[in-house]
Coordinates of C-alpha atoms in Angstrom, one line a residue:
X1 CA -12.3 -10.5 -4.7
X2 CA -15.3 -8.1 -5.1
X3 CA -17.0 -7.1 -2.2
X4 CA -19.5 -5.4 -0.4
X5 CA -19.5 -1.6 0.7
X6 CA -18.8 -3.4 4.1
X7 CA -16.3 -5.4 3.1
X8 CA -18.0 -8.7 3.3
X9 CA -17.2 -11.0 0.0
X10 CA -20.1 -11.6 -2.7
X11 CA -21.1 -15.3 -3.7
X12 CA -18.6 -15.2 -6.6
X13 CA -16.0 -13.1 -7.8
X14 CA -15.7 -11.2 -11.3
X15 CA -12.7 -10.8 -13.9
X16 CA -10.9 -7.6 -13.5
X17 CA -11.9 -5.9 -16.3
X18 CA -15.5 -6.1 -15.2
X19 CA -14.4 -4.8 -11.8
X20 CA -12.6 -2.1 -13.6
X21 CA -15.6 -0.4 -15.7
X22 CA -18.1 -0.7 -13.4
X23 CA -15.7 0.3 -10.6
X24 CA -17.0 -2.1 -8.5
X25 CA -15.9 -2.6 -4.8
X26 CA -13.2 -5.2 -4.0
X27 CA -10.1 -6.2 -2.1
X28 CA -6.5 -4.9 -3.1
X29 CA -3.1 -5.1 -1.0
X30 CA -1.2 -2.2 -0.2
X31 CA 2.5 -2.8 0.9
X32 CA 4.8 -0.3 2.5
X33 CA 8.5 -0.9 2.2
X34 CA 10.1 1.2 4.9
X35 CA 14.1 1.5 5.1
X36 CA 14.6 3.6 8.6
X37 CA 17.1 5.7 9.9
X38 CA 21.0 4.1 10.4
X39 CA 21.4 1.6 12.4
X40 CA 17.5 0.8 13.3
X41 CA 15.0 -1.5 10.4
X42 CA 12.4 2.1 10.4
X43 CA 9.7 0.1 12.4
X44 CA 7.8 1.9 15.5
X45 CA 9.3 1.0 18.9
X46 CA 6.8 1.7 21.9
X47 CA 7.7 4.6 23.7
X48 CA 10.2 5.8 21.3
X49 CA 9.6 8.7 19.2
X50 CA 8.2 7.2 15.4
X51 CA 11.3 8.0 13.2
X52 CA 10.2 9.7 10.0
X53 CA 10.3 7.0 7.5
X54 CA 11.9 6.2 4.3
X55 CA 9.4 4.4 1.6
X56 CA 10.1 2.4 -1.8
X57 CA 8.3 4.1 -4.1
X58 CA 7.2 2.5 -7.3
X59 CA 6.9 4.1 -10.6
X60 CA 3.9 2.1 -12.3
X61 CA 4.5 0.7 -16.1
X62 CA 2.1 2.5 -18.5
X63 CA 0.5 -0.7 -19.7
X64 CA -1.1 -0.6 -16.2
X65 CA -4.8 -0.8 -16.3
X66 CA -5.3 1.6 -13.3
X67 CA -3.3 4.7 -13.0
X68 CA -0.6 3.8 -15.5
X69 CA 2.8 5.9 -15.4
X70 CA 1.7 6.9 -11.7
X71 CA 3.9 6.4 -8.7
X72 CA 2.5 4.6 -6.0
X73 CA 4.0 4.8 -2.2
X74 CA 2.1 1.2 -1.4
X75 CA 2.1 -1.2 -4.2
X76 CA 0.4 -4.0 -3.9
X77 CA -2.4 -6.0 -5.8
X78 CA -5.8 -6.9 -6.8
X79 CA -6.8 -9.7 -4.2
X80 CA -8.5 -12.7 -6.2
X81 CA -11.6 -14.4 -5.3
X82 CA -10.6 -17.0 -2.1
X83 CA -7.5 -15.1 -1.9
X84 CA -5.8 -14.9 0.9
X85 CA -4.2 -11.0 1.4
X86 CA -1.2 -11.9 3.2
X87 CA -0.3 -14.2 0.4
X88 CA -1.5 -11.8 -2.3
X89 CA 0.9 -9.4 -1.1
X90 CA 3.9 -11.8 -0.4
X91 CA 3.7 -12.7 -4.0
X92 CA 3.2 -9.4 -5.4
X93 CA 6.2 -7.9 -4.2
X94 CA 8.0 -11.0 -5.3
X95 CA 6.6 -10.6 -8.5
X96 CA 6.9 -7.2 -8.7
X97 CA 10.2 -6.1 -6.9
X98 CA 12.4 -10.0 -6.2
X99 CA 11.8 -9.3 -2.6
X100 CA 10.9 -12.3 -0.2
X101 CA 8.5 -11.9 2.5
X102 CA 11.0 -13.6 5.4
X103 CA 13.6 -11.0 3.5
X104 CA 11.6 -8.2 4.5
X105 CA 9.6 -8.9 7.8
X106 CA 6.0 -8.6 6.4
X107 CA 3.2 -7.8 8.6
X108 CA 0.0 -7.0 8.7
X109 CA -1.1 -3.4 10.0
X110 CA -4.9 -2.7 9.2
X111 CA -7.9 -3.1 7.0
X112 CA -9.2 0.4 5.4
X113 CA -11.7 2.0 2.5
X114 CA -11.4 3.8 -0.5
X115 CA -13.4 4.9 -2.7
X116 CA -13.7 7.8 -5.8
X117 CA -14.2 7.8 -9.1
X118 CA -11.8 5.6 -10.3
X119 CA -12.0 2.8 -7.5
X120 CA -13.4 1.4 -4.8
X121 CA -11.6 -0.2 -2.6
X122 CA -10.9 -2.4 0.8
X123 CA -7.6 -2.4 1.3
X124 CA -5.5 -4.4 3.1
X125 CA -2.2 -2.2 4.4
X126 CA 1.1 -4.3 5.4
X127 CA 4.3 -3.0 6.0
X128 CA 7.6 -4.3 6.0
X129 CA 11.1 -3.2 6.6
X130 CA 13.8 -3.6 4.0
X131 CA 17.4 -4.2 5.4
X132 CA 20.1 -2.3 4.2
X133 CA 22.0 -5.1 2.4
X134 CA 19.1 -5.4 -0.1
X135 CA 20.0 -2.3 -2.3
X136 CA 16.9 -1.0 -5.6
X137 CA 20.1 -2.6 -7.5
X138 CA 19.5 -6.2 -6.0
X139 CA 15.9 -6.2 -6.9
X140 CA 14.4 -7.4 -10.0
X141 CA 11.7 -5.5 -11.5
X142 CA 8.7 -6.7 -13.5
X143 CA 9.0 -4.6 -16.6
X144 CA 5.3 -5.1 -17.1
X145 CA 3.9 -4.0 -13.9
X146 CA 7.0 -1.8 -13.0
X147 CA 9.2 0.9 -14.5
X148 CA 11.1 1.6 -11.4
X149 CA 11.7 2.2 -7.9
X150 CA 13.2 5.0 -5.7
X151 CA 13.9 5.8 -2.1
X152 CA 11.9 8.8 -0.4
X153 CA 11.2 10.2 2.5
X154 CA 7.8 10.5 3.5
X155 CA 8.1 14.4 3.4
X156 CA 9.3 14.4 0.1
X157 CA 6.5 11.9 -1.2
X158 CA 3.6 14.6 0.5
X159 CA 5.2 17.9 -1.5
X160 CA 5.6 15.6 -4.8
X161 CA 1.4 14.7 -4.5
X162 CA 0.8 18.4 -3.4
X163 CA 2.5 19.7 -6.1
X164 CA 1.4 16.7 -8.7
X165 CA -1.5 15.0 -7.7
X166 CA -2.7 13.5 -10.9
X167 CA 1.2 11.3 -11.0
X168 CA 0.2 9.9 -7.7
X169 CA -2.5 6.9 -6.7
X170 CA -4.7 8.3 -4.2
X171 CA -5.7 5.1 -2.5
X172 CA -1.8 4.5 -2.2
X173 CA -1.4 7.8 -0.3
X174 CA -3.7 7.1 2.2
X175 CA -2.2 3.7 2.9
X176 CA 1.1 5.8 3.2
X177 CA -0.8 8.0 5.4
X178 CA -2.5 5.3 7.6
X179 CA 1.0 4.0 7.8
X180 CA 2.7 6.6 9.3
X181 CA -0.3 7.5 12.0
X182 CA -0.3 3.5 13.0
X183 CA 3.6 3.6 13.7
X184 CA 3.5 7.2 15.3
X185 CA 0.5 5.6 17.5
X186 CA 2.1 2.6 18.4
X187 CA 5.3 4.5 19.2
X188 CA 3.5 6.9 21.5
X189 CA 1.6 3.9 23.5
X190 CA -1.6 5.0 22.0
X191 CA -4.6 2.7 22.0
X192 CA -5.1 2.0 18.6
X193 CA -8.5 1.0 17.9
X194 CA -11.0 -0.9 14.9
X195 CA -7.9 -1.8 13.0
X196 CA -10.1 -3.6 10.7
X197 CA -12.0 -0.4 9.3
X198 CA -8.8 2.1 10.1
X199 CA -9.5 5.6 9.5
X200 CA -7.3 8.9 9.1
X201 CA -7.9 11.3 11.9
X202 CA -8.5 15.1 10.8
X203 CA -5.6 17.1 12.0
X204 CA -6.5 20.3 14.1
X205 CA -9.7 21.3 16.2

C-alpha cells in the first residue's frame, strides 16, 4: 500500500519492486514477539514496573529484497494495496514463523514513520506475547523469507546494533524502541498520546 508522507493511501497501489527503487513511501507491519520474565506473558501491567523484555529476533534469508542477511527485532511485512494491517501481520508471522495470532495475543500498539535512504515507511507496530509452551523448536520457518530465529534481551539486541549496525534493520529498531517506551509508559500510568503518528522521545535535557 504506497502512501503519502502523511500516511494517507494514494488512488492505486504499485508492485514492490517499483516501491523498492524509487523508495517510495508505503505501509509495512512490524511485529514484536515478547517472551517476559517467569511466570508473567512480558506484557506491561499498569502500575507495575515494565519488565525488561525478551524479543524473537529474526535472522532475514539473503534472497530478501530489503536488508537481506539482516536481523530484524520486528518482522513484519509489506502491507498491500486494501490491506488490512492487522491481517497483514497475522499472516506474516504465520507465514513466516507457524505462529497463530489467537496463539500469541496480537495487538495493536501504534502507527509510526520511517524514513532514510533505503525506505520510507508507515509502520504499523503490534506486539504479542509468546507463551512458554511454544518453544523456536515448535515453529516452522519459511526458508525463503527466514534463516532463523533467536531469543534476546532487549539489552543485548541495543549492544549487537551499536556494535554492528549495518546487520540490523533500522526501521525494525525503532519499532523495538517505540515498543519498549509504550509498555514502560503504560506501566508507569503515563498518558500516552497521538498513538497514530508515535514518536521516540530524546532522552536527557
Amino acid at each position: 500500500c504506497t502512501v503519502s508522507p502523511d500516511n494517507v493511501p494514494t488512488a492505486e497501489g504499485r508492485v514492490r519492486s517499483d516501491v523498492r527503487r524509487r523508495n517510495l513511501w508505503h505501509r509495512a507491519t512490524y511485529v514484536v514477539l515478547v517472551r517476559g520474565p517467569s511466570g508473567t506473558d512480558g506484557r506491561a501491567v499498569p502500575g507495575r514496573p515494565a519488565p525488561p523484555p525478551t524479543v524473537l529476533v529474526q535472522l532475514r534469508s539473503d534472497a530478501k529484497d530489503y536488508r537481506p542477511g539482516c536481523r530484524d527485532p520486528a518482522p513484519g511485512g509489506v502491507v498491500g494495496f486494501g490491506e488490512d494491517p492487522v491481517l497483514n501481520a497475522r499472516r506474516e508471522i504465520r507465514e513466516e514463523m507457524g505462529l497463530e495470532a489467537e496463539d500469541v495475543g496480537l495487538e495493536r500498539v501504534c502507527s509510526f514513520r520511517y524514513e532514510d535512504g533505503g525506505v520510507r515507511v508507515w509502520g504499523e507496530l503490534l506486539g504479542c506475547s509468546v507463551p512458554y509452551r511454544i518453544d523456536i523448536g515448535d515453529m516452522v520457518l519459511q526458508e525463503e523469507e527466514v534463516k532463523a530465529v533467536e531469543w534476546m534481551a532487549v539489552g543485548e539486541v541495543e549492544e549487537m546494533a551499536a556494535r554492528e549496525p549495518k546487520m540490523w534493520l533500522p526501521d525494525g529498531l525503532l519499532a523495538l524502541r517505540l515498543y519498549v517506551q509504550y509498555a514502560s509508559d503504560l506501566a508507569a500510568g503515563r498518558t500516552i498520546r497521538d498513538l497514530d503518528d508515535y514518536v521516540l522521545r530524546k532522552e536527557g535535557p
